[in-house]
mmCIF file of C-alpha atoms in Angstrom:
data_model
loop_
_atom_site.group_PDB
_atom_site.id
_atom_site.type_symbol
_atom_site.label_atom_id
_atom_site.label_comp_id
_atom_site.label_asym_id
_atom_site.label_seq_id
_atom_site.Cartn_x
_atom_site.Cartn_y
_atom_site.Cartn_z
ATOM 1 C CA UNK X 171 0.000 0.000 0.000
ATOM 2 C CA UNK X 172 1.304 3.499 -1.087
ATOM 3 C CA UNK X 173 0.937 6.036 1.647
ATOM 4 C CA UNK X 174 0.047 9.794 0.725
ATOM 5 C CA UNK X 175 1.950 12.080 0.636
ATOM 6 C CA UNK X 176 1.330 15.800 1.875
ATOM 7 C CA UNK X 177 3.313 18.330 -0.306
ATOM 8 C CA UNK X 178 3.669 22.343 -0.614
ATOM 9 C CA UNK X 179 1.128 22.531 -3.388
ATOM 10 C CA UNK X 180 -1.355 20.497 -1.250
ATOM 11 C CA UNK X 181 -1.418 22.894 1.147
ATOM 12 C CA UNK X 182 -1.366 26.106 -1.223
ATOM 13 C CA UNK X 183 -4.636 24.347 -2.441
ATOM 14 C CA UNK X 184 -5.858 23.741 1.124
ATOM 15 C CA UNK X 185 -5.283 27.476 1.474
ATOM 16 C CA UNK X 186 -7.109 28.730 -1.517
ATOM 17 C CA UNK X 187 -10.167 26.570 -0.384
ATOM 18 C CA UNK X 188 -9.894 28.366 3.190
ATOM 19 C CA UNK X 189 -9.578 31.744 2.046
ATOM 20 C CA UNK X 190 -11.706 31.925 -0.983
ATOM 21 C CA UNK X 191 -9.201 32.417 -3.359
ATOM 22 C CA UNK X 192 -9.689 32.427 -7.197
ATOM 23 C CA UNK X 193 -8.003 28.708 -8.936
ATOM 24 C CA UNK X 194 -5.056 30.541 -10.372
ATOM 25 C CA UNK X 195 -3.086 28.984 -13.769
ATOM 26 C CA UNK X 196 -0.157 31.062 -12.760
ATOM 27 C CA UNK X 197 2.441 30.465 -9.714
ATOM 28 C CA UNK X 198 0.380 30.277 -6.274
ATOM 29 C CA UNK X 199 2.952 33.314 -4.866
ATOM 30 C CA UNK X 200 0.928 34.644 -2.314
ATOM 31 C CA UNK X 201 -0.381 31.241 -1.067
ATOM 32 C CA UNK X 202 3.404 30.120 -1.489
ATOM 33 C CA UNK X 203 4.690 33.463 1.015
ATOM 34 C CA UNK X 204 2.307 32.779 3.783
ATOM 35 C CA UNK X 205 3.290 29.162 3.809
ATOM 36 C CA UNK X 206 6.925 29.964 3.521
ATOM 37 C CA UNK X 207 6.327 32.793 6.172
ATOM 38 C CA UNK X 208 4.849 30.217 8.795
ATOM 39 C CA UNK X 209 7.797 27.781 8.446
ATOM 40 C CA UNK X 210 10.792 30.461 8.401
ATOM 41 C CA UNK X 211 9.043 31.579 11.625
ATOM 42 C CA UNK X 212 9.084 28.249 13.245
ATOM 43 C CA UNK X 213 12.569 27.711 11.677
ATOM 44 C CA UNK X 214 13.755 30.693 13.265
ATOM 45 C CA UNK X 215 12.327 30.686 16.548
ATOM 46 C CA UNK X 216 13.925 26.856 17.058
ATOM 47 C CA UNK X 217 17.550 28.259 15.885
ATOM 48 C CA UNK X 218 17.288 30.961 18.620
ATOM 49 C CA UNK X 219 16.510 27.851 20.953
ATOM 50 C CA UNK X 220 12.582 28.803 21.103
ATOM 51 C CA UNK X 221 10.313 25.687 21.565
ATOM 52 C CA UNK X 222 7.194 26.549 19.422
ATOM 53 C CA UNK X 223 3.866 25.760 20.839
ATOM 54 C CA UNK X 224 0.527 25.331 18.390
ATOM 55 C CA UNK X 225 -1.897 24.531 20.090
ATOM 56 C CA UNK X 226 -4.264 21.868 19.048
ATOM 57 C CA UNK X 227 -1.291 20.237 16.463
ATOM 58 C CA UNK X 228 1.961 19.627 18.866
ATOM 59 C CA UNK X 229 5.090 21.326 20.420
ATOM 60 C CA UNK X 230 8.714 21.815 18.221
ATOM 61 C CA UNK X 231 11.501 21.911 20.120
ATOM 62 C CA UNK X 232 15.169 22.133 19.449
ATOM 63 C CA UNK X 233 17.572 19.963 21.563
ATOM 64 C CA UNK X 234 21.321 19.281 21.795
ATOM 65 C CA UNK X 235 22.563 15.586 21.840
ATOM 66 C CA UNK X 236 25.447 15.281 23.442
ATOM 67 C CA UNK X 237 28.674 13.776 21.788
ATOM 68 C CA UNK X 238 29.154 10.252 22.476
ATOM 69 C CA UNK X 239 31.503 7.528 21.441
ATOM 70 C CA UNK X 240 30.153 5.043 18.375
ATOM 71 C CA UNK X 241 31.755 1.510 18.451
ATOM 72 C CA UNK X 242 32.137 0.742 14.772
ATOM 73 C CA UNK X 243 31.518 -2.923 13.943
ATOM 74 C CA UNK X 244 32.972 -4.902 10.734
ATOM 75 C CA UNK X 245 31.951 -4.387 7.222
ATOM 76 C CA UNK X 246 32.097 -7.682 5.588
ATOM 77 C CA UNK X 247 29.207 -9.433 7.075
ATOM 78 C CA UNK X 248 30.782 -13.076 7.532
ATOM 79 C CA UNK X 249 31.936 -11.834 10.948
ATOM 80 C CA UNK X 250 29.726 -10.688 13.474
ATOM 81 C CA UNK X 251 31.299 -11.175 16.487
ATOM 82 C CA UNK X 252 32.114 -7.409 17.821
ATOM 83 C CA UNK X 253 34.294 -4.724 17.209
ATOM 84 C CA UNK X 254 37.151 -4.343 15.954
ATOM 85 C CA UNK X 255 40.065 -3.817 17.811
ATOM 86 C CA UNK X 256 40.280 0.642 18.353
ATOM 87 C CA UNK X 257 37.562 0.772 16.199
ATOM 88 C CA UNK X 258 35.877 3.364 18.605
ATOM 89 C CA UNK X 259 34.834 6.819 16.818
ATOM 90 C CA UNK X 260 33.495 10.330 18.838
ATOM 91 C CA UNK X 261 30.124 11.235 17.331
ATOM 92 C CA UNK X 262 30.387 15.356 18.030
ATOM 93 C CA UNK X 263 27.155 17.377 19.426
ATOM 94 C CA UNK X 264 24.515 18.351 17.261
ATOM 95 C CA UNK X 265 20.968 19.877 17.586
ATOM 96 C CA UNK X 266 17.527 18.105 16.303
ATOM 97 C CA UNK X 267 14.034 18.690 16.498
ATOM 98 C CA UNK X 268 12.154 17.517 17.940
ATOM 99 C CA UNK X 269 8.113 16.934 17.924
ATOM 100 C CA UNK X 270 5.730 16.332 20.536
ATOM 101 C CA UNK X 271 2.017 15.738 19.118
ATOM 102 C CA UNK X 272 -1.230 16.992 20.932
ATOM 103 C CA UNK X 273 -3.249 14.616 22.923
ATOM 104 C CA UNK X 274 -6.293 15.937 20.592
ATOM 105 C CA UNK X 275 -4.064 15.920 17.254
ATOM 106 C CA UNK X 276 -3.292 12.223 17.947
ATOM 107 C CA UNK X 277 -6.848 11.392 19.112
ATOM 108 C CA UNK X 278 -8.124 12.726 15.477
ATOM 109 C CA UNK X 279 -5.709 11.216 13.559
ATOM 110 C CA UNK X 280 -6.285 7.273 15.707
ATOM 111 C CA UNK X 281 -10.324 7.891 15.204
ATOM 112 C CA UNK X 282 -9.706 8.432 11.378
ATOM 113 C CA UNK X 283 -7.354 5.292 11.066
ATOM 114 C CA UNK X 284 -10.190 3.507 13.489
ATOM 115 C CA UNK X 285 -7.357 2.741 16.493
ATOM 116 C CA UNK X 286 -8.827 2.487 19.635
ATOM 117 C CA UNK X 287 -7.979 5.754 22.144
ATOM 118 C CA UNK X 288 -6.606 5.606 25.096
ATOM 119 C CA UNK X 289 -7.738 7.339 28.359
ATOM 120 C CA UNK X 290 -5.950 10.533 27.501
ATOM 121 C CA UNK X 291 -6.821 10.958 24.174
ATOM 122 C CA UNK X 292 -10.314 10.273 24.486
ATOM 123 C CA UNK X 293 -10.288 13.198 27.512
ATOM 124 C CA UNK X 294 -8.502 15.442 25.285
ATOM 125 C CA UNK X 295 -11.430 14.750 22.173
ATOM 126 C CA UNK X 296 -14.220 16.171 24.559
ATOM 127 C CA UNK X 297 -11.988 19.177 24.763
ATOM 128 C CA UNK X 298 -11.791 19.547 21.004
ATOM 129 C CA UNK X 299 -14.395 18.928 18.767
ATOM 130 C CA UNK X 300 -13.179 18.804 14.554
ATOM 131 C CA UNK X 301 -14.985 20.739 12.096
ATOM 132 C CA UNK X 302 -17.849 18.979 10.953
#
């Protein structure tokens, strides 16, 4: 089964729908700047070390993992046993982000596959109510 993919002109579309927009032949380029303008705000905000917060959809947040030593194991495949002998390599500090979902966000999206909920989510649905 192929999953679906969301993609930038998804969303322009999404956002013509929402604001009444004329279907345009030409290049979507104001639907394209508010879209751009949301994510270089989010970008932004998590490079200055921000979290970002939307609420109803989930929490961003930048954090640091720390360097850490990698043991490298052998290439050719016929021996598994461990590692070779100094084969130890220091895996420097970098930043990632990293996504926290809503309780209500993850509720909507389990009802629509048809998982149950758990005790959470289900508290968090009586909170928030979709568009119907």
């Amino acid at each position: 089964m192929k999953t679906k993919v969301l993609t930038m002109e998804n969303l322009i579309e999404t956002l013509r729908d929402v604001l009444d927009l004329p279907p345009t032949n030409e290049n979507p380029k104001k639907e394209r700047l508010i879209l751009n303008a949301i994510f270089d705000t989010i970008t932004q905000s998590l490079q200055r070390g921000e979290s970002v917060e939307i609420e109803g959809f989930g929490k961003f947040k930048a954090q640091e993992r720390k360097a850490h030593i990698v043991t490298q194991f052998r290439e050719d495949g016929k021996h598994k046993r461990g590692p070779k002998p100094h084969g130890r390599r220091v895996v420097p500090p970098k930043k990632y982000v990293y996504f926290k979902p809503a309780r209500s966000w993850t509720a909507m999206v389990n009802i629509a596959r048809g998982f149950p909920l758990s005790f959470y989510e289900r508290r968090a649905v009586t909170y928030w109510k979709p568009k119907e």
